[in-house]
Coordinates of C-alpha atoms in Angstrom, one line a residue:
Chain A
X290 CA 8.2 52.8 -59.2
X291 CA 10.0 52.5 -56.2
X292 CA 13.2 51.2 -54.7
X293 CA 11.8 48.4 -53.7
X294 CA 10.6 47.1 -57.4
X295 CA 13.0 44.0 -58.4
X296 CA 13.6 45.8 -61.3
X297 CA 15.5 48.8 -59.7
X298 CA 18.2 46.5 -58.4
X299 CA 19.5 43.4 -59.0
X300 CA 18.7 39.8 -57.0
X301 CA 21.2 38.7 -54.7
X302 CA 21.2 34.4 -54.5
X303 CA 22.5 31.9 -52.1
X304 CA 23.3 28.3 -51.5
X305 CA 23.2 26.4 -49.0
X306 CA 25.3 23.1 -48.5
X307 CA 24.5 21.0 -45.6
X308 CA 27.2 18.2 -44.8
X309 CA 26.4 15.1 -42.8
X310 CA 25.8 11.5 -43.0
X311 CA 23.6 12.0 -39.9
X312 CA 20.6 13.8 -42.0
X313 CA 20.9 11.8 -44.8
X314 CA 20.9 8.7 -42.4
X315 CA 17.4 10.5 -40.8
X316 CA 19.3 10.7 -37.2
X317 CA 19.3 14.3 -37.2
X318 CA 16.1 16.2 -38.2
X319 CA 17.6 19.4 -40.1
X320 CA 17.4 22.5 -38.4
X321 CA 19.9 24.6 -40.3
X322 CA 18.0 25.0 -44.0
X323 CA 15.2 26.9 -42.6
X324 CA 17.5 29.3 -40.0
X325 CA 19.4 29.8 -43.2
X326 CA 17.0 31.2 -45.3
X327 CA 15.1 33.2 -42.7
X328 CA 18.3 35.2 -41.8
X329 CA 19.7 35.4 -45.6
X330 CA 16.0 36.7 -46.3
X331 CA 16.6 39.5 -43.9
X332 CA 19.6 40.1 -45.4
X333 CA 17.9 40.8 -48.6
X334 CA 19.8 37.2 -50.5
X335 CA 17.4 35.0 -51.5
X336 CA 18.4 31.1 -50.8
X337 CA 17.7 29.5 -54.2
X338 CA 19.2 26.1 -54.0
X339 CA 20.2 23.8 -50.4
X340 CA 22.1 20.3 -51.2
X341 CA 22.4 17.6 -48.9
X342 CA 25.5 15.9 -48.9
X343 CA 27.1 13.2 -47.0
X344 CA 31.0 13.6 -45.7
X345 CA 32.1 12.0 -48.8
X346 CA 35.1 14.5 -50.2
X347 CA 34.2 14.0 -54.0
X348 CA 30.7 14.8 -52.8
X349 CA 31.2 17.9 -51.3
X350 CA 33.5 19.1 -53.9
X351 CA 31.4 18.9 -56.3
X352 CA 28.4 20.8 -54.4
X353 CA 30.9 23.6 -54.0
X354 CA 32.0 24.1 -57.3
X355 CA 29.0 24.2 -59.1
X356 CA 27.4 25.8 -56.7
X357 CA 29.8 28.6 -55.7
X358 CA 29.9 29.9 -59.1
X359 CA 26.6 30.3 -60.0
X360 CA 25.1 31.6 -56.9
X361 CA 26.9 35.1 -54.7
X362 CA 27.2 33.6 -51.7
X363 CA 27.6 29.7 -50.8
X364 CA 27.2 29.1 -47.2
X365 CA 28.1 25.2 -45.1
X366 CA 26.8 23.5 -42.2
X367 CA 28.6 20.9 -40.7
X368 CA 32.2 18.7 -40.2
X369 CA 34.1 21.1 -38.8
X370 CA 35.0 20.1 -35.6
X371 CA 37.8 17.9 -34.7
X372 CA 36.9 14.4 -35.1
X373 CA 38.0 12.1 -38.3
X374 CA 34.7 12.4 -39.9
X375 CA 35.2 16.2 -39.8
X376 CA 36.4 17.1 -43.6
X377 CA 34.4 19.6 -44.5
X378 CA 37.5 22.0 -44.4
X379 CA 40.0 19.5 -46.7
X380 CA 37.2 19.0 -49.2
X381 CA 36.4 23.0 -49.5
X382 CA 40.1 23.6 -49.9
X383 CA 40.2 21.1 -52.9
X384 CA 37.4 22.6 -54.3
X385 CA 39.2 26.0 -54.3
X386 CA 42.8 24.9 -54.9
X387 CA 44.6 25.9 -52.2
X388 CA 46.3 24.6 -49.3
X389 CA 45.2 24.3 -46.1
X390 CA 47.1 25.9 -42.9
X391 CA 46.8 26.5 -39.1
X392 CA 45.2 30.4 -38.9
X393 CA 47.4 32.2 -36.5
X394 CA 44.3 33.5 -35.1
X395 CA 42.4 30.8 -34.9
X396 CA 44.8 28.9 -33.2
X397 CA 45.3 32.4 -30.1
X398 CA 41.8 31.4 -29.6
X399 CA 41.8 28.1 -29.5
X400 CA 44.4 28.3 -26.9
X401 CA 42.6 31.3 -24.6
X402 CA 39.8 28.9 -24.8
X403 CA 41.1 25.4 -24.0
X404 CA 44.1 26.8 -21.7
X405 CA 41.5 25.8 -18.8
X406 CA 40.0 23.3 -20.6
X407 CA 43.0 20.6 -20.8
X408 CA 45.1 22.4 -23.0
X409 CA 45.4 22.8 -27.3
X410 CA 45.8 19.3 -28.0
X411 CA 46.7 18.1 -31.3
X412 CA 43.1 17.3 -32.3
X413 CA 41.7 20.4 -31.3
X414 CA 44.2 22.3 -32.9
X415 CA 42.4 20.8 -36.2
X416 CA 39.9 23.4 -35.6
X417 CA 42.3 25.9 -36.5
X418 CA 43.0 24.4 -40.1
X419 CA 41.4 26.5 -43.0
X420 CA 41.9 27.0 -47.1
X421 CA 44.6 29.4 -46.7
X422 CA 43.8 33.2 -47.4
X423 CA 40.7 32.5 -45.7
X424 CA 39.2 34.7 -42.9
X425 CA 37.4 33.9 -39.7
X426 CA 34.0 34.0 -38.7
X427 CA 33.4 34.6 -34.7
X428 CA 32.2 31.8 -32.6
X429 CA 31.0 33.1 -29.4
X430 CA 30.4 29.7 -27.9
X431 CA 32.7 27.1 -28.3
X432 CA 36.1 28.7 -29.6
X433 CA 36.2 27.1 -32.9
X434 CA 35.4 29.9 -35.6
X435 CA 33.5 29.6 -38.9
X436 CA 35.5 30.4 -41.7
X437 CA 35.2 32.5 -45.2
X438 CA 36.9 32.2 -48.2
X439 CA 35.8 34.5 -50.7
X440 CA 32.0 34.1 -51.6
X441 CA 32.2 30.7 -49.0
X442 CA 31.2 31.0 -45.4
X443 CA 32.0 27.9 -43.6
X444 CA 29.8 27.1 -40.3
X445 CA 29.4 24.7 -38.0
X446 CA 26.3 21.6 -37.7
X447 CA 25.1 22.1 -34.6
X448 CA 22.5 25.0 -35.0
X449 CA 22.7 27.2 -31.7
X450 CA 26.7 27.9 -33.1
X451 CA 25.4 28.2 -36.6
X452 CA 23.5 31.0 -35.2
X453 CA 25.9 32.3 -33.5
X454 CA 28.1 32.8 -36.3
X455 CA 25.0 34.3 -38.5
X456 CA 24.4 36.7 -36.1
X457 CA 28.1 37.6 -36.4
X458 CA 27.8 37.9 -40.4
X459 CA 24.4 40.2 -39.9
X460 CA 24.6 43.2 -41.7
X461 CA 28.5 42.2 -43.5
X462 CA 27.0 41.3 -47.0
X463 CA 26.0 43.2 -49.8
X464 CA 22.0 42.1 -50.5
X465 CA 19.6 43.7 -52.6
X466 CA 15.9 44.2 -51.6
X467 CA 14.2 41.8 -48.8
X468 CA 11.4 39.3 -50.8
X469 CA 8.4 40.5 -48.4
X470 CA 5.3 38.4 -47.5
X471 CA 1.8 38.4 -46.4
X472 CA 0.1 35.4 -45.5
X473 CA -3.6 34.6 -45.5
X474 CA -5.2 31.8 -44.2
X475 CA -9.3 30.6 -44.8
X476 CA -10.8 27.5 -44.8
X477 CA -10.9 26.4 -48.2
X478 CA -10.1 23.7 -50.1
X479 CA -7.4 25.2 -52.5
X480 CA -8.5 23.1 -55.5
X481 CA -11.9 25.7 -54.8
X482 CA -10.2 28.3 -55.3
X483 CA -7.0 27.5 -57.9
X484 CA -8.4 29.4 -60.7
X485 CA -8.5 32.5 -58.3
X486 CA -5.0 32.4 -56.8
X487 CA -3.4 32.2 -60.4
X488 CA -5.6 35.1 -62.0
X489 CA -4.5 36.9 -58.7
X490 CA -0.9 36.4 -59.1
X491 CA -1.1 37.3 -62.8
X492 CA -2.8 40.8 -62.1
X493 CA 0.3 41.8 -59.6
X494 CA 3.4 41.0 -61.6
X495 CA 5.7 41.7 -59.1
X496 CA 4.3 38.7 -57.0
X497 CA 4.2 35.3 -56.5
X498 CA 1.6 33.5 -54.2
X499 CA 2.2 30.1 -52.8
X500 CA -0.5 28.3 -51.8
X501 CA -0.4 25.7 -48.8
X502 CA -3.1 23.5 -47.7
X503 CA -3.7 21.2 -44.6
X504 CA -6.0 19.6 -42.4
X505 CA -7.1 20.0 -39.0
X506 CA -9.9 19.1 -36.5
X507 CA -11.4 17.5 -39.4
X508 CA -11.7 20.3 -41.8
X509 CA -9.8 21.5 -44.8
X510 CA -8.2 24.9 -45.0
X511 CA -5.2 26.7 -46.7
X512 CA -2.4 29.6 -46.2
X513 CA -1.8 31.0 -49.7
X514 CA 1.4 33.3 -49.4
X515 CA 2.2 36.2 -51.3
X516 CA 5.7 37.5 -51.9
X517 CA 7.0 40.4 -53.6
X518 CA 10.1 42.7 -52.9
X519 CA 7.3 45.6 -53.8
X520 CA 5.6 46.4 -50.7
X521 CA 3.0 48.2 -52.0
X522 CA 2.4 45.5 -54.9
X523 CA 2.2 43.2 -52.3
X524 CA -0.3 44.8 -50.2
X525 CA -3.0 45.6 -53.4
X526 CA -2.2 41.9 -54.1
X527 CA -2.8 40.7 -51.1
X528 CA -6.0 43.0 -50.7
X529 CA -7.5 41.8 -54.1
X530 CA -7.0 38.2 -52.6
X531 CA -8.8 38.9 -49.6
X532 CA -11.5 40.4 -51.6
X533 CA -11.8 38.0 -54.1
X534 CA -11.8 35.3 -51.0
X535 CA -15.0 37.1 -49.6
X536 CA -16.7 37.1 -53.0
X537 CA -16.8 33.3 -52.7
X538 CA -17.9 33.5 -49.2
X539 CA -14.9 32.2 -47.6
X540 CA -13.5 34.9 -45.0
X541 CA -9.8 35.3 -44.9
X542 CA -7.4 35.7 -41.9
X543 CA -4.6 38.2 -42.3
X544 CA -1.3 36.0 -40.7
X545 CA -2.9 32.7 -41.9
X546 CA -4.3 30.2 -40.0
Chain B
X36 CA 31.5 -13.6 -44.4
X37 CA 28.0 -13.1 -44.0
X38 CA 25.1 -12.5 -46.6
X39 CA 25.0 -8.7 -44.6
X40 CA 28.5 -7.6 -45.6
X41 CA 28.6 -4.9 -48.4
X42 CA 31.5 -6.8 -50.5
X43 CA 28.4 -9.5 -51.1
X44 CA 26.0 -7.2 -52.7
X45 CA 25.7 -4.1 -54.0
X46 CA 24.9 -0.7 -52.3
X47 CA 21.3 0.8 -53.4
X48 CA 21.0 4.3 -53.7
X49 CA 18.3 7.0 -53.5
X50 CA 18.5 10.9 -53.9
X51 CA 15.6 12.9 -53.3
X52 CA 14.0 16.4 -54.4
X53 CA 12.3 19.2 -52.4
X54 CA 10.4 21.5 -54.4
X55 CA 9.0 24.3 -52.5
X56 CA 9.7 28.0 -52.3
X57 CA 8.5 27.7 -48.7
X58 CA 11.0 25.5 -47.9
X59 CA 13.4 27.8 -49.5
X60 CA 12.3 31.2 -47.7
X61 CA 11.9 29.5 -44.2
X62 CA 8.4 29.8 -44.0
X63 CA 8.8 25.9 -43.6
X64 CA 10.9 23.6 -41.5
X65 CA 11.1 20.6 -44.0
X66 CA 10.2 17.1 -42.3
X67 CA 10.5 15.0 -45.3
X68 CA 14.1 14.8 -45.8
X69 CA 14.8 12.9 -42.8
X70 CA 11.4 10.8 -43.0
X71 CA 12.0 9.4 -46.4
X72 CA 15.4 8.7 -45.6
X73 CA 14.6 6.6 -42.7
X74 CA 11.8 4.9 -44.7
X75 CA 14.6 4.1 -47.1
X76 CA 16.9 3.2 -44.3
X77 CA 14.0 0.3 -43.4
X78 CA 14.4 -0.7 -47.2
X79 CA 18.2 -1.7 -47.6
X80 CA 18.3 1.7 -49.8
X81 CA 20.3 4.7 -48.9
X82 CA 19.6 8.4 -49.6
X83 CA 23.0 9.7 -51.1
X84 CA 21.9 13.3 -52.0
X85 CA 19.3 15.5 -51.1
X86 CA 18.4 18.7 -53.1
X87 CA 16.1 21.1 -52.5
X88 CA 15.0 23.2 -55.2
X89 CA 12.4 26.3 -55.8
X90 CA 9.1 26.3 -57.9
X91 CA 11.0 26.9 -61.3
X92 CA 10.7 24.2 -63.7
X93 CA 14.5 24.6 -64.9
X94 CA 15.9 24.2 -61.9
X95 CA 13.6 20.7 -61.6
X96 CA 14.4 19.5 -64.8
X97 CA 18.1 19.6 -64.1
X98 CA 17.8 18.3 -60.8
X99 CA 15.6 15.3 -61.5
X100 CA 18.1 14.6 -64.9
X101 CA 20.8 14.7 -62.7
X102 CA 19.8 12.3 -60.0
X103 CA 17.7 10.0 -61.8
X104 CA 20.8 9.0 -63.6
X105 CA 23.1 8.7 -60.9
X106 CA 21.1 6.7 -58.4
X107 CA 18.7 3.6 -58.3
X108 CA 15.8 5.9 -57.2
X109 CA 14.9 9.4 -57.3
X110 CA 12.2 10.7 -55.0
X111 CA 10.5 14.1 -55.1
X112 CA 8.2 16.0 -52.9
X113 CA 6.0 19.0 -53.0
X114 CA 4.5 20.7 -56.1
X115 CA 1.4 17.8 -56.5
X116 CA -1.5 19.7 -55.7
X117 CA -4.2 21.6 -57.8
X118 CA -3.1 25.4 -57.7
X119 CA -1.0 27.4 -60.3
X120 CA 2.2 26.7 -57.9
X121 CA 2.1 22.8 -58.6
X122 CA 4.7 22.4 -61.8
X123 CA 6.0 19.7 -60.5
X124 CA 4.4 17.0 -62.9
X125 CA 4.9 19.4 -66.0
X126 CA 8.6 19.9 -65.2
X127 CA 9.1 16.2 -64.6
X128 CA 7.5 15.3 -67.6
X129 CA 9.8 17.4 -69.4
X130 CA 12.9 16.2 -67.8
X131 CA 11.4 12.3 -68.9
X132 CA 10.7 14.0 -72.6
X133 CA 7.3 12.8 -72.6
X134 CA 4.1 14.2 -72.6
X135 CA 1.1 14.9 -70.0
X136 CA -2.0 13.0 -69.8
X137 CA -4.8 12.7 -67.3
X138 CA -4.5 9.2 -66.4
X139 CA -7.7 7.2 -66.1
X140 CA -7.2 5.3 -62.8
X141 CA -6.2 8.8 -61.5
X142 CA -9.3 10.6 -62.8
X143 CA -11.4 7.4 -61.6
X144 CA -10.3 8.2 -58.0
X145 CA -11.0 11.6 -58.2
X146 CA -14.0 11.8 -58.9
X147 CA -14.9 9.1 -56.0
X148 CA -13.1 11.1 -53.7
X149 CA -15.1 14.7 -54.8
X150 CA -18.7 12.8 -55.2
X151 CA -19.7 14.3 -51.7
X152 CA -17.3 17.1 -51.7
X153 CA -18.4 19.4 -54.9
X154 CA -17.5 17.5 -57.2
X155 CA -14.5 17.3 -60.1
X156 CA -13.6 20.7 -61.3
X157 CA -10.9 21.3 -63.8
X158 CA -8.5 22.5 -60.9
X159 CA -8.9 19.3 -59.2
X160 CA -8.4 17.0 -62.5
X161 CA -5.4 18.5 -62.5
X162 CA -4.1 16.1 -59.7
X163 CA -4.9 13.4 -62.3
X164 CA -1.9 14.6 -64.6
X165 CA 0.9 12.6 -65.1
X166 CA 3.8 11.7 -67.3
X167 CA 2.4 9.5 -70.1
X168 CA 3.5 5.8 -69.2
X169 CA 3.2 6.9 -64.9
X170 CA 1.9 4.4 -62.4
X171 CA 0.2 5.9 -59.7
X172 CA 1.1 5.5 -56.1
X173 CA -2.1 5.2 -53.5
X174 CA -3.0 8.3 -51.5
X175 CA -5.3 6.7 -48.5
X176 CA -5.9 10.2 -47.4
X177 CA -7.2 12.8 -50.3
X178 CA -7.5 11.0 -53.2
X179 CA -5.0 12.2 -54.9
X180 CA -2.8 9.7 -56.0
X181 CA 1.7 10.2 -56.0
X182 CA 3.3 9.0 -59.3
X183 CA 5.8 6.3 -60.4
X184 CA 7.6 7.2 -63.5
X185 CA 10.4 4.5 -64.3
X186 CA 13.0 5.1 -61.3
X187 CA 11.2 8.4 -60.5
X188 CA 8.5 8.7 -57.3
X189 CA 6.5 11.8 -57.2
X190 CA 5.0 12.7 -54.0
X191 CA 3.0 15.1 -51.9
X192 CA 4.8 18.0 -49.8
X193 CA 2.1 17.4 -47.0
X194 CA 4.6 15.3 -44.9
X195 CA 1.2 13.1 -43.1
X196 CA 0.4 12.8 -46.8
X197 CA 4.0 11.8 -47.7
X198 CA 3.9 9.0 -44.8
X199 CA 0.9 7.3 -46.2
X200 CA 2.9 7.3 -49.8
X201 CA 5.8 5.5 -48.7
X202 CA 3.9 3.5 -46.5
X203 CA 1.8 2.0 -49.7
X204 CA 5.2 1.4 -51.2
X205 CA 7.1 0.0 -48.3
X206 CA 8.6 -4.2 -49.6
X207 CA 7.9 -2.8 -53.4
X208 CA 11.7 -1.6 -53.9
X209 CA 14.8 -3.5 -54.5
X210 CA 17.3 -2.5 -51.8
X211 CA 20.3 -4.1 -50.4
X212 CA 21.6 -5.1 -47.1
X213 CA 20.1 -1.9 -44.5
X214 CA 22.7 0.0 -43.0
X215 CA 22.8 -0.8 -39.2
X216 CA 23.7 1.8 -36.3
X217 CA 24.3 1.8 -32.8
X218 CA 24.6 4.8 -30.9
X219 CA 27.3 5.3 -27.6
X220 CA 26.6 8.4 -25.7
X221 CA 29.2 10.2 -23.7
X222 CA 30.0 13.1 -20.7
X223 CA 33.3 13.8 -22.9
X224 CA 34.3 16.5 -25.3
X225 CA 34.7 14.9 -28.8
X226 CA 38.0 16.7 -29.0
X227 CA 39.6 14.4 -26.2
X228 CA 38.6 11.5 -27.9
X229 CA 39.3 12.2 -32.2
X230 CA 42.3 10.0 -32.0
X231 CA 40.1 7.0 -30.1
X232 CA 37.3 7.2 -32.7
X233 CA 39.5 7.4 -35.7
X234 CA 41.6 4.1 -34.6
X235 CA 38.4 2.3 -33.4
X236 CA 37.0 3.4 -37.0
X237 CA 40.0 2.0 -39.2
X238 CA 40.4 -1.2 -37.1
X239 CA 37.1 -1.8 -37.8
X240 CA 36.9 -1.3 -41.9
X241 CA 32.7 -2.2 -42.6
X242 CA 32.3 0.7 -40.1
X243 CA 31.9 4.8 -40.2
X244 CA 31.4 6.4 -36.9
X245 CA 30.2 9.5 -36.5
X246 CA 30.5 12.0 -33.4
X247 CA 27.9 14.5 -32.7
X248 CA 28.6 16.7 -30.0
X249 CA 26.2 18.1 -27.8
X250 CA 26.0 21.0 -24.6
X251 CA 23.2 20.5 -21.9
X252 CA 23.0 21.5 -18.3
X253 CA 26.7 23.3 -18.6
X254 CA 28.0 20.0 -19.4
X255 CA 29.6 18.6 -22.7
X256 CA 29.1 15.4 -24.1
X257 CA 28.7 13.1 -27.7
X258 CA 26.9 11.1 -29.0
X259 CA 29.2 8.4 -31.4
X260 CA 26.9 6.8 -34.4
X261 CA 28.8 3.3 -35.8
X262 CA 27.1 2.5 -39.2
X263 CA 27.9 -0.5 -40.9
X264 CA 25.9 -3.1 -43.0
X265 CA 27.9 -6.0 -41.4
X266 CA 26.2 -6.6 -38.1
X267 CA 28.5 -8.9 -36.4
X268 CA 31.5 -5.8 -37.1
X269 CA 28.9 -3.4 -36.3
X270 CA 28.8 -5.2 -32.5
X271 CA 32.7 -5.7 -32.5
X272 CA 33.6 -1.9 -33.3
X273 CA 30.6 -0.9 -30.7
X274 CA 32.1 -3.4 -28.0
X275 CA 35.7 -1.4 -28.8
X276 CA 34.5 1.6 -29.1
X277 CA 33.1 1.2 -25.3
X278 CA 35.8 -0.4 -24.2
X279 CA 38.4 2.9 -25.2
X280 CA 36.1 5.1 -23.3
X281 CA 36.2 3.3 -20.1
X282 CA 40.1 3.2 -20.2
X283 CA 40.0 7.1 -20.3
X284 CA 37.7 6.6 -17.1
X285 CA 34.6 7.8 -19.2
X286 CA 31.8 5.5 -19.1
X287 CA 29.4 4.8 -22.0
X288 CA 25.9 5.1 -22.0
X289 CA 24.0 2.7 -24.8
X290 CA 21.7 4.2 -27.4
X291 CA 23.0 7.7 -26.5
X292 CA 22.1 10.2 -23.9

């Protein structure tokens, strides 16, 4: 067995909170869940649970708390610039207990990067405010930094600075090993082929096989996706499904369709 | 007073569900979130919570139990279809303690929409399961019908599929007055103006505005979202929400830039 077999090493889980009236309102079209999960899959953390909240204190309190506890790491998106609606920092602090302050460093940046920008202004300085003992996390576009406190990392709405500040945290937390995949794609209806995709995932143990269908230029077809953190599980897998695909005449395409 | 302020009726409220590991690995970029919750915008009904959740029935059950209770509607998506990866009905069903049954109607449908296309295998009745005591919910594109258990409305992940749903339930639900937005666009950092939008916001007590700040073409600007169910404050807070920019010499720009 190798090092790579789930049962060598332990899962590592995330959550994800994302805080906004403007996605629950339909505005904003979400771009943060899925850059999330790609990047905490690379980091070998697998993102098991995402709430939508909207910037309702009681609201996000009660996303954190639960979902700090039960998960390693909790990650945020959203309300922490310096407008009114911005509470995301208050409401995390409650959650945890502590007070919030100005970070000394926070605010030295703020400053190098309003000084010729108009100046640290009162509401700017806002952006400095954290739970105290927390830590920063680097912003390398707009000044404000993401913050961590303990197994929380706090980051901003707008998704280029969200990635910003994930490609910051890359390689700083502990994961265990990446969930790979293989896709295959054919043109199938799925409900043709249902009894084969669950007697596939039951002969390969270590795997999982999602299947996803759609339709286009008037035909019906389907990516069925296998995961595994085994890679060589998930290749005999995914080679049994191919050949089981064939039997019924229906010719898969490695990287789906 | 008019008939749209909220102190003359009450606030409706909706959460909804995404099931789907691909949503959850990133494979996917979710469009239902923000698709049902302008469809329940249109309604009078607004979507409080959003959860997304993996293919594991435990962590549907406690979901669905959880939301179901705490809103007017629950809505789900994803987890409908015919292949060993579709719990959804199963798990709901258990959260609702009652059991499964093919229902008729469903079944009825089925096999009308498989007559020319292979007919009904066992896989495929499988899209005829419900909760015992379900209504179904018409699916104009591939037969297979969504679900209405009590407050609960089961749907397809296939977002075209999704549309049709909510389309064939649009007028069915009891809502409230809609929540109304206008959007003020703006060359300004939101930073210059937090104190602005925070005043206009408490002079204005029906409304929430939200800033959402944007970088294009090496320039910085917002975009300020009033929300209010009261249309004639909703106009008044807009008019003074305008009318602070231009003091500060920067000029608004309607619906948002």
């Amino acid at each position: 067995m190798s090092d790579s077999s789930p049962s060598s090493g332990r899962i590592y889980t995330a959550a994800l909170i994302v805080i906004g009236d403007e996605i629950l309102s339909g505005r904003t079209q979400d771009k943060n869940i899925s850059q999330v999960a790609l990047w905490l899959g690379i980091q070998g953390i697998r993102l098991r649970e995402v709430r939508v909240v909207p910037d309702v204190t009681e609201a996000i309190v009660e996303a954190v708390n639960t979902l700090r506890a039960r998960n390693d790491y909790l990650f945020t998106t959203g309300g922490i610039g310096p407008t009114h609606d911005d509470i995301t920092v208050d409401a995390i602090a409650e959650a945890v207990g502590v007070e919030v302050i100005v970070h000394p460093e926070a605010r030295t940046i703020l400053e190098g990067y309003y000084e010729t920008r108009g100046g640290l202004t009162e509401a700017r300085l806002r952006m400095a405010r954290v739970p105290e003992g927390a830590d920063l996390i680097p912003n390398r576009y707009t000044g404000a930094p993401g913050i961590r406190f303990e197994n929380v990392f706090i980051m901003a709405g707008v998704p280029s600075i969200t990635a910003g500040m994930l490609d910051a945290l890359s390689g700083t937390l502990e994961g265990g090993a990446p969930l790979l995949s293989e896709t295959v794609g054919c043109w199938v209806q799925e409900s043709e082929v249902a009894t084969l995709l669950g007697d596939t995932e039951k002969a390969h143990p270590t795997c999982q096989i999602g299947s996803y269908p759609f339709w286009r230029e008037g035909r019906t077809g389907a990516n069925f996706v296998v995961r595994s953190t085994d890679a060589d599980d998930l290749a005999a897998c995914t080679r049994a499904l191919v050949a089981a695909l064939e039997t019924l005449g229906k010719p898969a395409v490695f990287g789906g369709i």
